[in-house]
PDB file of C-alpha atoms in Angstrom:
ATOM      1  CA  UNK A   3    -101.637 -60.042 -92.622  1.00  0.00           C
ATOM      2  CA  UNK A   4    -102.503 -62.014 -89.285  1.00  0.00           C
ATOM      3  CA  UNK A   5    -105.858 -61.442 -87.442  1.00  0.00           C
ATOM      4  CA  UNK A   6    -104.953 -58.567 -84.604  1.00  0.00           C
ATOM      5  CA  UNK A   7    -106.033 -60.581 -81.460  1.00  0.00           C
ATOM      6  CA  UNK A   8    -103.543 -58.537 -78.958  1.00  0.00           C
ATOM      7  CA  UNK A   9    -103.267 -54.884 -78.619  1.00  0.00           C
ATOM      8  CA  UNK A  10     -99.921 -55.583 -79.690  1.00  0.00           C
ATOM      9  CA  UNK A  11    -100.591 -57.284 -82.748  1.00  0.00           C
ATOM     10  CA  UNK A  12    -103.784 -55.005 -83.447  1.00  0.00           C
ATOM     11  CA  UNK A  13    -101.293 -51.940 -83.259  1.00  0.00           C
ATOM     12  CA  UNK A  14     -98.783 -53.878 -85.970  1.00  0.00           C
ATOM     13  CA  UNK A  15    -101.666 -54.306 -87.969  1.00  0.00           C
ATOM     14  CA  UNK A  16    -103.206 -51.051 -88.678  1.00  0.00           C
ATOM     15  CA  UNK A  17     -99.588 -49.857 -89.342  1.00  0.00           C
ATOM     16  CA  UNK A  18     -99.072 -52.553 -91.597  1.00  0.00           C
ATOM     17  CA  UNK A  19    -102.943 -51.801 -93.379  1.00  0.00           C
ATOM     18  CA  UNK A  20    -101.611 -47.686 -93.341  1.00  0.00           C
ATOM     19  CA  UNK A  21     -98.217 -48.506 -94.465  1.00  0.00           C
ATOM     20  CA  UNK A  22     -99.255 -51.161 -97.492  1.00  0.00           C
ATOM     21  CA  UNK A  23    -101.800 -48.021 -98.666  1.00  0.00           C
ATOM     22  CA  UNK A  24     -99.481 -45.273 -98.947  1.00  0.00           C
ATOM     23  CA  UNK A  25     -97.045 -47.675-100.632  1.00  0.00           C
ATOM     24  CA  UNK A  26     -99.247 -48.174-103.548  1.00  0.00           C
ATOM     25  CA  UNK A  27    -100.683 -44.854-103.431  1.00  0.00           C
ATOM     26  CA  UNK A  28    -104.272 -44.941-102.802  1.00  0.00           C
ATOM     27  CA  UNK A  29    -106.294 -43.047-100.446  1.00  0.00           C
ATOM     28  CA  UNK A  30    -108.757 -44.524 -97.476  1.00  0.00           C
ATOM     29  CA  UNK A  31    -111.221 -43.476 -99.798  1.00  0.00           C
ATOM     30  CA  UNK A  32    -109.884 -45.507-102.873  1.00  0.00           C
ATOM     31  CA  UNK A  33    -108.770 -48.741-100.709  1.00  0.00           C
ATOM     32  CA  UNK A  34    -112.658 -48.738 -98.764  1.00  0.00           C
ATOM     33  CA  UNK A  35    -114.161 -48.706-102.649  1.00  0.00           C
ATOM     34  CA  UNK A  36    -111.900 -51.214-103.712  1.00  0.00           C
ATOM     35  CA  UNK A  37    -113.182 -53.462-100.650  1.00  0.00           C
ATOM     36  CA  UNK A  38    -116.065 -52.048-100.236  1.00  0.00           C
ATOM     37  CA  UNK A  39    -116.020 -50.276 -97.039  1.00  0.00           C
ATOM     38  CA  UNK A  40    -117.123 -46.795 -96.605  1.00  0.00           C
ATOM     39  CA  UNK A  41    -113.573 -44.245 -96.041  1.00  0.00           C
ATOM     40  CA  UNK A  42    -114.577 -44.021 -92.486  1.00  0.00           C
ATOM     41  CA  UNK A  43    -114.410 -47.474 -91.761  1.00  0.00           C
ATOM     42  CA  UNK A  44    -110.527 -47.911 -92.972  1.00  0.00           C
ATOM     43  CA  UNK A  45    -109.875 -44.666 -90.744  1.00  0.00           C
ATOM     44  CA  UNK A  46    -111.379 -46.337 -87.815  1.00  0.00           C
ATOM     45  CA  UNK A  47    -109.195 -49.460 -88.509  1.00  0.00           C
ATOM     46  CA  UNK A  48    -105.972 -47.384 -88.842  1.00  0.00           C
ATOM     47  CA  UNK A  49    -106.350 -45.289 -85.761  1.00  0.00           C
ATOM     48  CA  UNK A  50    -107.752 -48.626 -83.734  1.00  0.00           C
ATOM     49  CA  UNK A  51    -111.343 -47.378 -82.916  1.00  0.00           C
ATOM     50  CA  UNK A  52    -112.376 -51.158 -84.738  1.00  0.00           C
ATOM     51  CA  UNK A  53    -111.172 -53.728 -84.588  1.00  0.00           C
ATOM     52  CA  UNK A  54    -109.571 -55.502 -87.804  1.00  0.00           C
ATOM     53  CA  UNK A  55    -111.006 -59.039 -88.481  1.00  0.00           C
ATOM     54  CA  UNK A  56    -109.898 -61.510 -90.193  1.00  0.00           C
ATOM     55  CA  UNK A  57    -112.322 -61.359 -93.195  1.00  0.00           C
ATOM     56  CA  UNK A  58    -111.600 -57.865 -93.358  1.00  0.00           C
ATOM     57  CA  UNK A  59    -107.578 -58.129 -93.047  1.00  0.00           C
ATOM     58  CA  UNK A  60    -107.792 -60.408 -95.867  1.00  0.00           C
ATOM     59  CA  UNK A  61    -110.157 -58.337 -97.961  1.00  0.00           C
ATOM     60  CA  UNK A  62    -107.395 -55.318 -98.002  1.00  0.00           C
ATOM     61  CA  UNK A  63    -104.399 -57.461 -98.318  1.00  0.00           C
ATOM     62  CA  UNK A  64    -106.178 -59.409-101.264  1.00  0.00           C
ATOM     63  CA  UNK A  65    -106.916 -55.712-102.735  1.00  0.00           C
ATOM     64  CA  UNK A  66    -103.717 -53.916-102.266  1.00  0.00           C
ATOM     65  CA  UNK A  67    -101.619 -57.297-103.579  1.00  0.00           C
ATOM     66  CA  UNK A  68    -103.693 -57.078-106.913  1.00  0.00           C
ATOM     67  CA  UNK A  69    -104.091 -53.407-107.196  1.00  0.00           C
ATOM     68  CA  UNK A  70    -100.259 -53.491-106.616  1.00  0.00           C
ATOM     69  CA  UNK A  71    -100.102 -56.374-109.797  1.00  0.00           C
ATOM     70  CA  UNK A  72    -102.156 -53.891-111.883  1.00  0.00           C
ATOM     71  CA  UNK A  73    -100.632 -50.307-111.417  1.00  0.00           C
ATOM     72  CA  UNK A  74     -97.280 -50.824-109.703  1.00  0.00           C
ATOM     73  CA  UNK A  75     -96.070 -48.776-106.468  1.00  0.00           C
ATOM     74  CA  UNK A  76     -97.249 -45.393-106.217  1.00  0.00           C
ATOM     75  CA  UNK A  77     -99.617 -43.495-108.703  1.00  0.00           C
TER      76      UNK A  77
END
């Protein structure tokens, strides 16, 4: 995952954060406890109210790529 600097980019990302959640099957509520952001925060970052920075683009992509090591595709 790039840091969203454009609109454009910014909209790719959060699809790409939505789209890499559903396809291991966790919730915004399991992905913001995994990287320890509250469930409203990874709403806000899917619909674009926040931005998505770096450290946190890495944070979920780091988090989905092991969950996705652990458990597989979806639950």
């Amino acid at each position: 995952m790039e840091c969203c600097v454009s609109r454009e980019k910014a909209s790719e990302c959060r699809l790409a954060v939505k789209r890499a959640r559903k396809a291991v099957g966790l919730s915004q509520l399991e992905l913001g406890r995994l990287i320890r952001l509250p469930e409203i925060k990874i709403s806000r970052l899917e619909t674009g109210r926040d931005a998505i920075s770096r450290d946190i683009a890495l944070r979920i992509h780091s988090a989905l790529s092991l969950y996705f090591k652990k458990h597989g595709g979806n639950k």
